[in-house]
PDB file of C-alpha atoms and ligand atoms in Angstrom:
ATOM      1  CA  UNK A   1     203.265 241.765 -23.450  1.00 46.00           C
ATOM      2  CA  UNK A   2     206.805 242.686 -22.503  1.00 54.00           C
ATOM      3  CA  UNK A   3     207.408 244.184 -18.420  1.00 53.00           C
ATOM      4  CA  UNK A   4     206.312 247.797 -18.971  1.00 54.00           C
ATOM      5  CA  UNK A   5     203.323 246.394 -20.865  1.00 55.00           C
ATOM      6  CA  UNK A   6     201.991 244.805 -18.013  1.00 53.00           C
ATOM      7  CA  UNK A   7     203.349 246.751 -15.587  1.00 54.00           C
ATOM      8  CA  UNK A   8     201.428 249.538 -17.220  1.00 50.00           C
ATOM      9  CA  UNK A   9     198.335 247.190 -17.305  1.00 54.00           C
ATOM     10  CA  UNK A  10     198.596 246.163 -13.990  1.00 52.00           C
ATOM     11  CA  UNK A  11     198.341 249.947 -13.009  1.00 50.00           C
ATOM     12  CA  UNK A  12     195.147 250.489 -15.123  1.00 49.00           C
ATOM     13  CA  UNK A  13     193.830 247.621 -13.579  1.00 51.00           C
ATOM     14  CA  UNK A  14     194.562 248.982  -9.639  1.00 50.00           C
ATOM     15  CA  UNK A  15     193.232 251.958 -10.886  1.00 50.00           C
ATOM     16  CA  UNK A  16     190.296 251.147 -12.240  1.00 49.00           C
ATOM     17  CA  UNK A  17     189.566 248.884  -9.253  1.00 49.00           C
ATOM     18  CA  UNK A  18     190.055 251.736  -6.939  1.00 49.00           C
ATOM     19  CA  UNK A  19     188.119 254.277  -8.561  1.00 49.00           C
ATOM     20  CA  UNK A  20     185.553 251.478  -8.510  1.00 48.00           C
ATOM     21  CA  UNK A  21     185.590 251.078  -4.553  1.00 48.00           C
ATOM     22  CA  UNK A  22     185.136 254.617  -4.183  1.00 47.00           C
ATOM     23  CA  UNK A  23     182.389 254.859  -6.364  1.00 51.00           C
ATOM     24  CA  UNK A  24     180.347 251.279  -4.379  1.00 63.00           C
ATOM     25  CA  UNK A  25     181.063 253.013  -0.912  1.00 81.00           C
ATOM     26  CA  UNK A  26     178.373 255.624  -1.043  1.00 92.00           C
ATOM     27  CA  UNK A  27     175.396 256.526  -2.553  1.00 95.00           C
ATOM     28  CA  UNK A  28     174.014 259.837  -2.470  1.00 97.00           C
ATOM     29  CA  UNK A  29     170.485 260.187  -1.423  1.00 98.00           C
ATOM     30  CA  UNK A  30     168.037 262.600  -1.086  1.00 98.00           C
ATOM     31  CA  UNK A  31     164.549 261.495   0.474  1.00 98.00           C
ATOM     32  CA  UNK A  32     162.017 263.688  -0.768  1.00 98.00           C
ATOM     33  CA  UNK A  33     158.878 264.795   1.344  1.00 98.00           C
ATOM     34  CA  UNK A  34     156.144 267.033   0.503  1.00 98.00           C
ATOM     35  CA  UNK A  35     153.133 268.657   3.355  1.00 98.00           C
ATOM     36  CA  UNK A  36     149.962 268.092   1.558  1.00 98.00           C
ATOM     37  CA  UNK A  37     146.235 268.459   2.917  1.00 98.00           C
ATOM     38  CA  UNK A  38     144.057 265.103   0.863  1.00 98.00           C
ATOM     39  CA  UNK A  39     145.275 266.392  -2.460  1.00 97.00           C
ATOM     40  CA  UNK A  40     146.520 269.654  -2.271  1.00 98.00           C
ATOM     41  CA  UNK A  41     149.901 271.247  -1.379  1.00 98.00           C
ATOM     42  CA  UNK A  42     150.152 273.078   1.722  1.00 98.00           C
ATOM     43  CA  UNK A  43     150.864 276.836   1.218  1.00 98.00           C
ATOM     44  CA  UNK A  44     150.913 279.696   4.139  1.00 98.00           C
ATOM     45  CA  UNK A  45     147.746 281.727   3.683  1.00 97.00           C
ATOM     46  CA  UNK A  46     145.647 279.011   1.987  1.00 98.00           C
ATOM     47  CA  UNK A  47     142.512 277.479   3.064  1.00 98.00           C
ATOM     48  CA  UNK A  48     141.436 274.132   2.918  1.00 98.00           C
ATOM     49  CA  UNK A  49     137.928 272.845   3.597  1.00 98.00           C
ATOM     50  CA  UNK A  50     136.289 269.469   5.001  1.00 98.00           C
ATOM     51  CA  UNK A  51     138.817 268.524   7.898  1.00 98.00           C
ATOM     52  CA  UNK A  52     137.831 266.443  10.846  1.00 98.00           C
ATOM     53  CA  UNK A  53     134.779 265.522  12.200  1.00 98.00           C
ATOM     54  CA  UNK A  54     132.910 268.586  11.577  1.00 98.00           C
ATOM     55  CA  UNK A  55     134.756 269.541   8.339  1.00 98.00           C
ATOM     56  CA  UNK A  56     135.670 272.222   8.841  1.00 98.00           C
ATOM     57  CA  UNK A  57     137.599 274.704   6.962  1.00 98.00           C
ATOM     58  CA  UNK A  58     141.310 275.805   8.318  1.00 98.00           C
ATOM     59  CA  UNK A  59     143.995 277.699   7.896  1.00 98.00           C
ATOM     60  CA  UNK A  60     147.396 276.311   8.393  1.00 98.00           C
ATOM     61  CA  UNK A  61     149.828 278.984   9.872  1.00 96.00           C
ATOM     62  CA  UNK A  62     153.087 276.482  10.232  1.00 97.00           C
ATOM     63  CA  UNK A  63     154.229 272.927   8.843  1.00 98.00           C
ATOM     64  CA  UNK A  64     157.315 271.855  10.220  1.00 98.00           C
ATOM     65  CA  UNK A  65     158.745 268.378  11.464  1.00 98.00           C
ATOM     66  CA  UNK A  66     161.774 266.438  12.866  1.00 98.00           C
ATOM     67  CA  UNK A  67     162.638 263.303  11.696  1.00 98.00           C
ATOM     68  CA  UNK A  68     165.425 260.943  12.584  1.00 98.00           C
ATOM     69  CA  UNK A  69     166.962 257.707  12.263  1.00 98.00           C
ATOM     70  CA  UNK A  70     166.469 257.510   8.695  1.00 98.00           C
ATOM     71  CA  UNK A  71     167.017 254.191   7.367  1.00 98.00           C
ATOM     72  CA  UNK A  72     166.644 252.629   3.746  1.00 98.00           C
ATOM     73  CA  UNK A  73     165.434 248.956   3.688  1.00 98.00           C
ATOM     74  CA  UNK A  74     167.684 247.150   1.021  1.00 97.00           C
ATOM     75  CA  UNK A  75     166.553 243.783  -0.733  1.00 94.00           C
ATOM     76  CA  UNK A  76     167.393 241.523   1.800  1.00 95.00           C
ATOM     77  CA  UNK A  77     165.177 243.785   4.020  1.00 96.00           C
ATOM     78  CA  UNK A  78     167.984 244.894   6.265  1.00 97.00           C
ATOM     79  CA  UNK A  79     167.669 248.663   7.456  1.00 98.00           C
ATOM     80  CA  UNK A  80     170.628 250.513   6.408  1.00 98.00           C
ATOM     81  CA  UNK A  81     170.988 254.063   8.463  1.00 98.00           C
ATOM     82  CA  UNK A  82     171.620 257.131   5.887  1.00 98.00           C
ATOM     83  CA  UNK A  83     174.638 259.186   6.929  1.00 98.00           C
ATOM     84  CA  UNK A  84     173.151 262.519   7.184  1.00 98.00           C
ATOM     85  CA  UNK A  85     175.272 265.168   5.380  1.00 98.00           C
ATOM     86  CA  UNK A  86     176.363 267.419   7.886  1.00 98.00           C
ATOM     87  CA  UNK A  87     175.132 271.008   6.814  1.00 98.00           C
ATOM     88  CA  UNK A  88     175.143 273.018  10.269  1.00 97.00           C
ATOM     89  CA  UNK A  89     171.998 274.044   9.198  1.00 98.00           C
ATOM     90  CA  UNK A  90     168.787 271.394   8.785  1.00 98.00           C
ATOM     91  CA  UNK A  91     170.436 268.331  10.000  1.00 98.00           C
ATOM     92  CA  UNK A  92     172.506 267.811  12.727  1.00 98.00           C
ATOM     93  CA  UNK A  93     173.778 263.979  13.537  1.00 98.00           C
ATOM     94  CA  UNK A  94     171.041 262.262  12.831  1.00 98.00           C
ATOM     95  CA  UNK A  95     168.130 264.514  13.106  1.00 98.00           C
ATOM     96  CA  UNK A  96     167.015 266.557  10.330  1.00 98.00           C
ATOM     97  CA  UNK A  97     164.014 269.783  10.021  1.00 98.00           C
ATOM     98  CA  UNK A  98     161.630 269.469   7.438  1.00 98.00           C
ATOM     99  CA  UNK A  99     159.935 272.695   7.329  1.00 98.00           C
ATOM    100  CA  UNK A 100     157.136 273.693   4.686  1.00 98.00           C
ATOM    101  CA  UNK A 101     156.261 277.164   5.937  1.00 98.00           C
ATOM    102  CA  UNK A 102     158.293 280.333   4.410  1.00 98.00           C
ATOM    103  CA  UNK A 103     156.815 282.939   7.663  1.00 95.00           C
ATOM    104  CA  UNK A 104     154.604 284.906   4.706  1.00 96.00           C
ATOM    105  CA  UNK A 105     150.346 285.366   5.026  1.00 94.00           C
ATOM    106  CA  UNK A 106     149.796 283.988   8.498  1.00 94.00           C
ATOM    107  CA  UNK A 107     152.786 281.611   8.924  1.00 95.00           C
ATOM    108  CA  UNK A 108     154.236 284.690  11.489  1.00 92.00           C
ATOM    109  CA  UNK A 109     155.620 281.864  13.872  1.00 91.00           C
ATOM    110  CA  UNK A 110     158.348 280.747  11.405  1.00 93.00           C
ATOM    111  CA  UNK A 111     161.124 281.066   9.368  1.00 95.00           C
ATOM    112  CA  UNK A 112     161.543 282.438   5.340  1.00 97.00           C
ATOM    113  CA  UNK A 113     163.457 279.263   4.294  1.00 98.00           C
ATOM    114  CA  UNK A 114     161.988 275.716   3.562  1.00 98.00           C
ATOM    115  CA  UNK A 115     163.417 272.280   3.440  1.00 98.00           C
ATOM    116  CA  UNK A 116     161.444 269.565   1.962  1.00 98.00           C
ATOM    117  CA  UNK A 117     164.477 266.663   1.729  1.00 98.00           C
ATOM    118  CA  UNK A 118     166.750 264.860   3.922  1.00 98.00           C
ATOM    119  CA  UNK A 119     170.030 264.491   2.605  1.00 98.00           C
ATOM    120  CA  UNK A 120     172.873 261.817   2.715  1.00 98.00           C
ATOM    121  CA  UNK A 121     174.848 259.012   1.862  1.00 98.00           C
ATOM    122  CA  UNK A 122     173.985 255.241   1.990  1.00 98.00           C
ATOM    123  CA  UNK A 123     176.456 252.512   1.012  1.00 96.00           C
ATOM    124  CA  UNK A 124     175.786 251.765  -2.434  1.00 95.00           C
ATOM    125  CA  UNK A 125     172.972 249.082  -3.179  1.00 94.00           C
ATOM    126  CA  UNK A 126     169.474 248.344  -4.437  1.00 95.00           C
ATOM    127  CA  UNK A 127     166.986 250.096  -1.710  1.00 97.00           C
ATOM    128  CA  UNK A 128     163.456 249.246  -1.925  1.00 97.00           C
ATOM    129  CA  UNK A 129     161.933 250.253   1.309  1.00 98.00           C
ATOM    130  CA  UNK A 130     162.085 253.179   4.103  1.00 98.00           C
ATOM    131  CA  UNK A 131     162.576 253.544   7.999  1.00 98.00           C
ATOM    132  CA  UNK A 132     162.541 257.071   9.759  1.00 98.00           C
ATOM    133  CA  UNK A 133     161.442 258.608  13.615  1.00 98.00           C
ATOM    134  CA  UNK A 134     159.310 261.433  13.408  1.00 98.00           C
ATOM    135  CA  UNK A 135     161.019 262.832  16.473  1.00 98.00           C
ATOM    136  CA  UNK A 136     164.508 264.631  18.087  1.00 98.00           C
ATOM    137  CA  UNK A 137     166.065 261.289  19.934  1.00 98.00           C
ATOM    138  CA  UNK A 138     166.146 261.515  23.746  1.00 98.00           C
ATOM    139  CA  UNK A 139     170.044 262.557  23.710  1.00 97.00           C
ATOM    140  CA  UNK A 140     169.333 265.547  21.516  1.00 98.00           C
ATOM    141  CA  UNK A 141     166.236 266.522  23.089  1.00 98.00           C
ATOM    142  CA  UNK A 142     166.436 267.362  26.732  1.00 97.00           C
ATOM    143  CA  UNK A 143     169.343 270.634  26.348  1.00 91.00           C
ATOM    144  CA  UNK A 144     169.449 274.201  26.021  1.00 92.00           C
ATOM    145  CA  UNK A 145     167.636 275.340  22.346  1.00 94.00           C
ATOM    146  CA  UNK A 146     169.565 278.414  22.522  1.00 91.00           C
ATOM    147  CA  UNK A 147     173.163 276.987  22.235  1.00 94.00           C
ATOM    148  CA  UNK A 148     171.977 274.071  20.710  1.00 97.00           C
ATOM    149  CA  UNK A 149     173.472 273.666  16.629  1.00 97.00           C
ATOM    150  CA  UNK A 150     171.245 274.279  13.526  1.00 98.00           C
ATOM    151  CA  UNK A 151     168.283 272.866  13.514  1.00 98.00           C
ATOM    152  CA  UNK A 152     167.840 272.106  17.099  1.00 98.00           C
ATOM    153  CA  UNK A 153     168.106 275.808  17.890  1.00 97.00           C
ATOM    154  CA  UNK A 154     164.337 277.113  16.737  1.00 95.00           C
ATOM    155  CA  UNK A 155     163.378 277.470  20.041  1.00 91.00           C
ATOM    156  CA  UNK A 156     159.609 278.263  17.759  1.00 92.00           C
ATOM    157  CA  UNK A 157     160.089 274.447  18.081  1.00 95.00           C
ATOM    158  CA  UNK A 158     161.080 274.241  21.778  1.00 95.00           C
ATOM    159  CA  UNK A 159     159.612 273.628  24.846  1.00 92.00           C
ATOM    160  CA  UNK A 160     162.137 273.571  27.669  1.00 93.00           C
ATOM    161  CA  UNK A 161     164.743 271.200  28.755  1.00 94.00           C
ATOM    162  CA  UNK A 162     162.338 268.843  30.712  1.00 94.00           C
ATOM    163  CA  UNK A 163     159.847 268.125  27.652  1.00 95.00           C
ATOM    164  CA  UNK A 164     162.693 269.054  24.634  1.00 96.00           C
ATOM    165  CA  UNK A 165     161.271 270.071  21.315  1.00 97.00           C
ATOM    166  CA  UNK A 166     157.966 270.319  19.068  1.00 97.00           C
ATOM    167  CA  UNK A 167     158.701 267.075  16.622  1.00 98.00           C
ATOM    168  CA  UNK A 168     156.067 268.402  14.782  1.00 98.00           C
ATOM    169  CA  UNK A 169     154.279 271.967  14.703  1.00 97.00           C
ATOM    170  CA  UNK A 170     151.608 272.724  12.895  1.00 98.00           C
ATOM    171  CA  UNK A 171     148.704 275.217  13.893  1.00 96.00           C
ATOM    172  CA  UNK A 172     145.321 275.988  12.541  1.00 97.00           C
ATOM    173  CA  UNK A 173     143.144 278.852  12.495  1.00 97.00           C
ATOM    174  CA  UNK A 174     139.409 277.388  12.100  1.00 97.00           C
ATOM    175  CA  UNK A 175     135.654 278.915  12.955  1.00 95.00           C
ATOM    176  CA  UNK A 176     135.902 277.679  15.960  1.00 96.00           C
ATOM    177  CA  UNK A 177     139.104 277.868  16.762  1.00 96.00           C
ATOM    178  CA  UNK A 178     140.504 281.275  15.333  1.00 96.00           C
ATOM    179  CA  UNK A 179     143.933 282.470  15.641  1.00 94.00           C
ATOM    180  CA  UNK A 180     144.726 285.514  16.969  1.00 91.00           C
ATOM    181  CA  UNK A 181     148.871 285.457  16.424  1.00 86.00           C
ATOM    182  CA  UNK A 182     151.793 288.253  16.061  1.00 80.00           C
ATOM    183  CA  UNK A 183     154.939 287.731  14.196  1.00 77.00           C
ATOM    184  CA  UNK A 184     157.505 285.285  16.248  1.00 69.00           C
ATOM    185  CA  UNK A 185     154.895 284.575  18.552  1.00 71.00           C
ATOM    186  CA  UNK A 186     155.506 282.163  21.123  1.00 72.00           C
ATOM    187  CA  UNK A 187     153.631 281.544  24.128  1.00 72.00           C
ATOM    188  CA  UNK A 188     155.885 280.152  26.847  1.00 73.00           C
ATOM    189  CA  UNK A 189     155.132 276.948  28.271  1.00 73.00           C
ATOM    190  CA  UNK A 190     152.200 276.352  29.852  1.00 76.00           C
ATOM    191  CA  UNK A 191     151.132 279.948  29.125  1.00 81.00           C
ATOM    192  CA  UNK A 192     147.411 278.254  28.232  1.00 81.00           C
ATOM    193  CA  UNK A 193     145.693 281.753  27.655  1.00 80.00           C
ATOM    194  CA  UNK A 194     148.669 283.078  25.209  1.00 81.00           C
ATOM    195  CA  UNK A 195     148.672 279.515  23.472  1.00 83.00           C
ATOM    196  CA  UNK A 196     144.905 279.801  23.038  1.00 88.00           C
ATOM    197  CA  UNK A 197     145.717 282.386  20.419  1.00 90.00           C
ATOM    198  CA  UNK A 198     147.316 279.487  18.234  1.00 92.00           C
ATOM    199  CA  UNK A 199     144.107 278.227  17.609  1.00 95.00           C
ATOM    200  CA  UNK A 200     144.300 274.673  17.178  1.00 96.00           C
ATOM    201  CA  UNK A 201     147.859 273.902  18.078  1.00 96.00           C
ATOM    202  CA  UNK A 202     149.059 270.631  16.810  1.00 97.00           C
ATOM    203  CA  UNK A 203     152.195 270.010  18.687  1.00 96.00           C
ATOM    204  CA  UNK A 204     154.003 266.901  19.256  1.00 98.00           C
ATOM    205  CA  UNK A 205     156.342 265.876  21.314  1.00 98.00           C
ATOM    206  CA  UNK A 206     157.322 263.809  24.774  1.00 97.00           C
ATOM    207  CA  UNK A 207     155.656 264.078  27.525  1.00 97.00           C
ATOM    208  CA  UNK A 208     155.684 262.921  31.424  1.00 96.00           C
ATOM    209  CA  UNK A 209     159.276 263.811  31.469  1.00 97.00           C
ATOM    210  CA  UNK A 210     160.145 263.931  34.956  1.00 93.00           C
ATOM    211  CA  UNK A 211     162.537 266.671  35.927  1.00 93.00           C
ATOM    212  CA  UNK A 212     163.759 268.865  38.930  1.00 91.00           C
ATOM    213  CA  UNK A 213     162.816 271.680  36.854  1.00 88.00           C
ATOM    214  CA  UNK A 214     161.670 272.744  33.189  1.00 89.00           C
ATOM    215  CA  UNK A 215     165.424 273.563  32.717  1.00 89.00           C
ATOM    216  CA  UNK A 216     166.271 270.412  33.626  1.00 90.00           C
ATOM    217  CA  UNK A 217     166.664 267.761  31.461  1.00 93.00           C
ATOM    218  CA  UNK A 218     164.752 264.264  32.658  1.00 96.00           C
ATOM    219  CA  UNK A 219     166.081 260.871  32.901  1.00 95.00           C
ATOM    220  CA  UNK A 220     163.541 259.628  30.805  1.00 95.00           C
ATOM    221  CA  UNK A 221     160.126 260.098  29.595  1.00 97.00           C
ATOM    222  CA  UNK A 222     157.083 258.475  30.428  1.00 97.00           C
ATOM    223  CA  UNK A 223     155.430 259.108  26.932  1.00 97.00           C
ATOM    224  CA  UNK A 224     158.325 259.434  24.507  1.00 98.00           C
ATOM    225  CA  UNK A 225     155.767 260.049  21.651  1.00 98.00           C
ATOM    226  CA  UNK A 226     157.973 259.352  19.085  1.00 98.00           C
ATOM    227  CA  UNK A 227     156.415 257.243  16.117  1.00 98.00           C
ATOM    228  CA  UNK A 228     158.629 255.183  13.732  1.00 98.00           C
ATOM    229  CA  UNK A 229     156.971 255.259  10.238  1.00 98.00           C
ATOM    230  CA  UNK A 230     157.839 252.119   7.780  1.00 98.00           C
ATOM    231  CA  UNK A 231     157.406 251.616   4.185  1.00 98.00           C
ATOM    232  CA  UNK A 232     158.273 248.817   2.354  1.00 97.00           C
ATOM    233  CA  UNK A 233     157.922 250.046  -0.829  1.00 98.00           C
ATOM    234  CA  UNK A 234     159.925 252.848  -0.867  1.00 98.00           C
ATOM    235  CA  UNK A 235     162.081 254.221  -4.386  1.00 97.00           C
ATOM    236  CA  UNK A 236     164.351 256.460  -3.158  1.00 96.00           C
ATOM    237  CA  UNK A 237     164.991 258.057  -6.505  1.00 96.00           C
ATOM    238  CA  UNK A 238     161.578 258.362  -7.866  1.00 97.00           C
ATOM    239  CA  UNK A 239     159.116 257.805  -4.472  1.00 98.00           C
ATOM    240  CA  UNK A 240     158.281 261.400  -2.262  1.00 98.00           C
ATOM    241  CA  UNK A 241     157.106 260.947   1.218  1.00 98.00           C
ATOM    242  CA  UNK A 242     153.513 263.032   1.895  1.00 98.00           C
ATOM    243  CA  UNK A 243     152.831 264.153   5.042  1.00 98.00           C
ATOM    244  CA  UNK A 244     148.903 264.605   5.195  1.00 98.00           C
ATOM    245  CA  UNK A 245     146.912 266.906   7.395  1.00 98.00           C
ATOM    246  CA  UNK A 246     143.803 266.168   6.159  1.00 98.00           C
ATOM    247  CA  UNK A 247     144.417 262.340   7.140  1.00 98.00           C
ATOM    248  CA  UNK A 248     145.824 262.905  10.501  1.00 98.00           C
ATOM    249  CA  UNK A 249     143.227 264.568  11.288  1.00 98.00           C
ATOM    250  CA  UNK A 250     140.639 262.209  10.564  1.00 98.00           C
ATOM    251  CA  UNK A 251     138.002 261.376  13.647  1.00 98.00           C
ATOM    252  CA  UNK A 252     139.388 265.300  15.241  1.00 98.00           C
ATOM    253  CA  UNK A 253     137.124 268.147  16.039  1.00 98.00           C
ATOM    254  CA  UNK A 254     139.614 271.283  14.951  1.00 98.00           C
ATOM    255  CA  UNK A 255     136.313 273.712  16.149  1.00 97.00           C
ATOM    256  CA  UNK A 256     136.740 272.932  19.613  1.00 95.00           C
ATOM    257  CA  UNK A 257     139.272 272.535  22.766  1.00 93.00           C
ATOM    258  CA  UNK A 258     138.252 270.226  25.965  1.00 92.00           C
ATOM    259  CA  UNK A 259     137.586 272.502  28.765  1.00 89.00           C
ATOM    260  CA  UNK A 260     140.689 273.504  31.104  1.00 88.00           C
ATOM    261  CA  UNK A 261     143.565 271.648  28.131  1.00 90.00           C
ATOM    262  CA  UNK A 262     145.684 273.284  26.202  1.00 90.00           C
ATOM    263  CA  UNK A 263     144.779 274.886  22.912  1.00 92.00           C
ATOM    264  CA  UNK A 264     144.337 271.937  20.491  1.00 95.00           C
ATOM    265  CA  UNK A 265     146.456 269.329  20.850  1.00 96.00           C
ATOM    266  CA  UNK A 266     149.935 269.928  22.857  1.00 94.00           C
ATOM    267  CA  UNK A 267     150.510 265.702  23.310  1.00 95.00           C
ATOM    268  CA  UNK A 268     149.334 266.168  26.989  1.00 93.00           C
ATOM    269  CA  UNK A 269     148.005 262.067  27.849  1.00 94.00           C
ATOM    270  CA  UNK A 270     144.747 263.793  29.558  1.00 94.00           C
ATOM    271  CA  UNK A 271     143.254 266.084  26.726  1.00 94.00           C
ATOM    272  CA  UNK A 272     140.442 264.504  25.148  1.00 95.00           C
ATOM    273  CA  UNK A 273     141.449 266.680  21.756  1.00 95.00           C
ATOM    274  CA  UNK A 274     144.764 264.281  21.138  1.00 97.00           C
ATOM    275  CA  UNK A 275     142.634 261.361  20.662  1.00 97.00           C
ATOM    276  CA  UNK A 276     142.655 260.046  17.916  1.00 97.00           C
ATOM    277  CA  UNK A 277     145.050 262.663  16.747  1.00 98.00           C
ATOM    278  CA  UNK A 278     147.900 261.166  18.591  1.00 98.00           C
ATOM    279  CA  UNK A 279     146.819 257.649  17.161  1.00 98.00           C
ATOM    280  CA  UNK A 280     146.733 258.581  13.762  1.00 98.00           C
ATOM    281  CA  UNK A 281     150.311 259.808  14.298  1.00 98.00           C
ATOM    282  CA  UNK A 282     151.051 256.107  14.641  1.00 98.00           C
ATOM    283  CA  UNK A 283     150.946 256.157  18.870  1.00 98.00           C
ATOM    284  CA  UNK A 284     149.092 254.428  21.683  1.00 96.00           C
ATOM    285  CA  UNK A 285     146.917 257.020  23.433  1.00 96.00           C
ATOM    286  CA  UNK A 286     144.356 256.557  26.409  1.00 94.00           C
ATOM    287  CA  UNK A 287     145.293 252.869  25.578  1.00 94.00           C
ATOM    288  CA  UNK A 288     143.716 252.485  22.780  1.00 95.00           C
ATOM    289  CA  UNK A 289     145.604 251.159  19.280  1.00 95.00           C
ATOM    290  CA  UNK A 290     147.671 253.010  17.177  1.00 96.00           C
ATOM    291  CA  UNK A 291     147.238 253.497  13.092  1.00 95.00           C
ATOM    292  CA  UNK A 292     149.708 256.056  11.347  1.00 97.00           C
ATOM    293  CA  UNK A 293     147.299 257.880   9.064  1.00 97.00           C
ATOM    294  CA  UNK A 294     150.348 261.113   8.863  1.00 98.00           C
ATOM    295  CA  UNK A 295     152.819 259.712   6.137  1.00 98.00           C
ATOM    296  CA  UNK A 296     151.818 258.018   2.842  1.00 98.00           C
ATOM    297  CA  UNK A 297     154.237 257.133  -0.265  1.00 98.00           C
ATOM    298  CA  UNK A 298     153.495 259.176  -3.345  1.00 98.00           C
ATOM    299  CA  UNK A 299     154.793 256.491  -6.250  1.00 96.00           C
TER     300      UNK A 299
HETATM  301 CU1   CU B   1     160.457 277.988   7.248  1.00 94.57          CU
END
């Protein structure tokens, strides 16, 4: 090969090489997840029967969820974060919205679009397991929802500064329990007689967050109430992630509300309606163990 020859060579060889360390830097991934109740997808305006103790027969009227710190497990088991693309609309740093409900039927509390992924880049690699928070993390959760960026600024999903957001909402209209809701409705805080119109409220988030005032953000939280869900068999590119209402509710009574709590289940440590509800989210409640019942891997 005469001096050009391998010259040239030696430049299809660099290049090669560096098109090749592009393409091992990052992976795209997109983690599916689906809001199912036992076997069935969840839809606004359907009914689903035999939930909870009594099992009864409800009517979803919202499905949405934070999750963060998502992590892929790779062969040697390490937990490699997922750089969340950065879309200014479901997922901000590392938090992203999941959100099954498109506001039609009785979904009036929410929003037209949907999200049912979580979107971003790993290093390239053989993943075989999965790490994620359902949950806003402490520094994103304690601010002001209205300035906040997309999608920390449903304030359908807020509380107030002091307690931070709804990880999870979901809200059922039952016999016992029926709703009574208008579009965008959203009882304030504490407002127990306008959240009684919910139904049974399912919403999740910290609690015993001691503040100067609700629009005050705490320095911590007693309760943090944010579950970290593992599997370790986890296929990124074929596996979906089901979030079950049928399961979590397993052991619940969706008919009826402890006297003087708030409608359903609002995470408060007192109200007899979170347990085992808030166990079965994967969380210690009244002391007693925790078993995460919520997620399940659909191979
Ligand atoms: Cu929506």
């Amino acid at each position: 090969m005469n001096k050009s020859g391998i010259a040239l060579a030696t430049f299809v060889a660099m290049a090669l090489l560096t098109q090749t360390a592009v393409a091992q830097q990052d992976r795209k991934v997109s983690i599916r997840f689906a809001a199912v109740i036992g076997d069935q997808p969840f839809t606004c305006g359907n009914s689903y029967e035999g939930i909870g103790t009594t099992a009864s027969k409800v009517t979803p009227s919202d499905f949405r969820f934070y999750v963060s710190g998502v992590e892929l497990i790779d062969a040697a088991g390490k937990a490699v974060p997922v750089k969340l693309d950065q879309d200014e609309r479901w997922q901000h740093r590392d938090v992203a919205l999941l959100d099954f409900e498109n506001r039609t039927g009785p979904c009036l509390t929410g929003t037209q679009e949907t999200r049912d992924i979580v979107a971003g880049t790993v290093p390239a690699g053989t993943y075989r397991g999965l790490r994620f928070t359902l949950g806003v993390p402490f520094e994103l959760n304690h601010a002001d929802a209205t300035i906040a960026p997309s999608p920390l600024n449903l304030t359908s999903l807020f509380w107030n500064w002091q307690a931070g957001y709804k990880f999870l909402r979901v809200d059922l209209s039952t016999k016992g329990r029926p709703q009574d809701i208008k579009p965008g409705d959203m009882p304030r805080f504490g407002d127990r007689a306008a959240s009684n119109r919910l139904g049974f409220a399912i919403h999740l988030g910290s609690t015993m967050c001691a503040a100067e005032g609700t629009n005050k953000a705490p320095a911590n939280c007693g309760n943090p109430n944010r579950p970290t869900i593992e599997f370790s068999s986890f296929d990124p590119e074929k596996d979906v992630v089901l979030a079950d209402l049928k399961s979590v509710l397993e052991g619940v009574d969706v008919d009826t509300n402890q006297a003087e709590s708030p409608a359903g289940c609002m995470s408060t440590p007192t109200d007899g309606d979170c347990n085992p509800l808030l166990r079965n989210f994967g969380l210690v409640f009244a002391g007693q163990p925790a078993q995460q019942k919520f997620f399940r891997v659909k191979k």
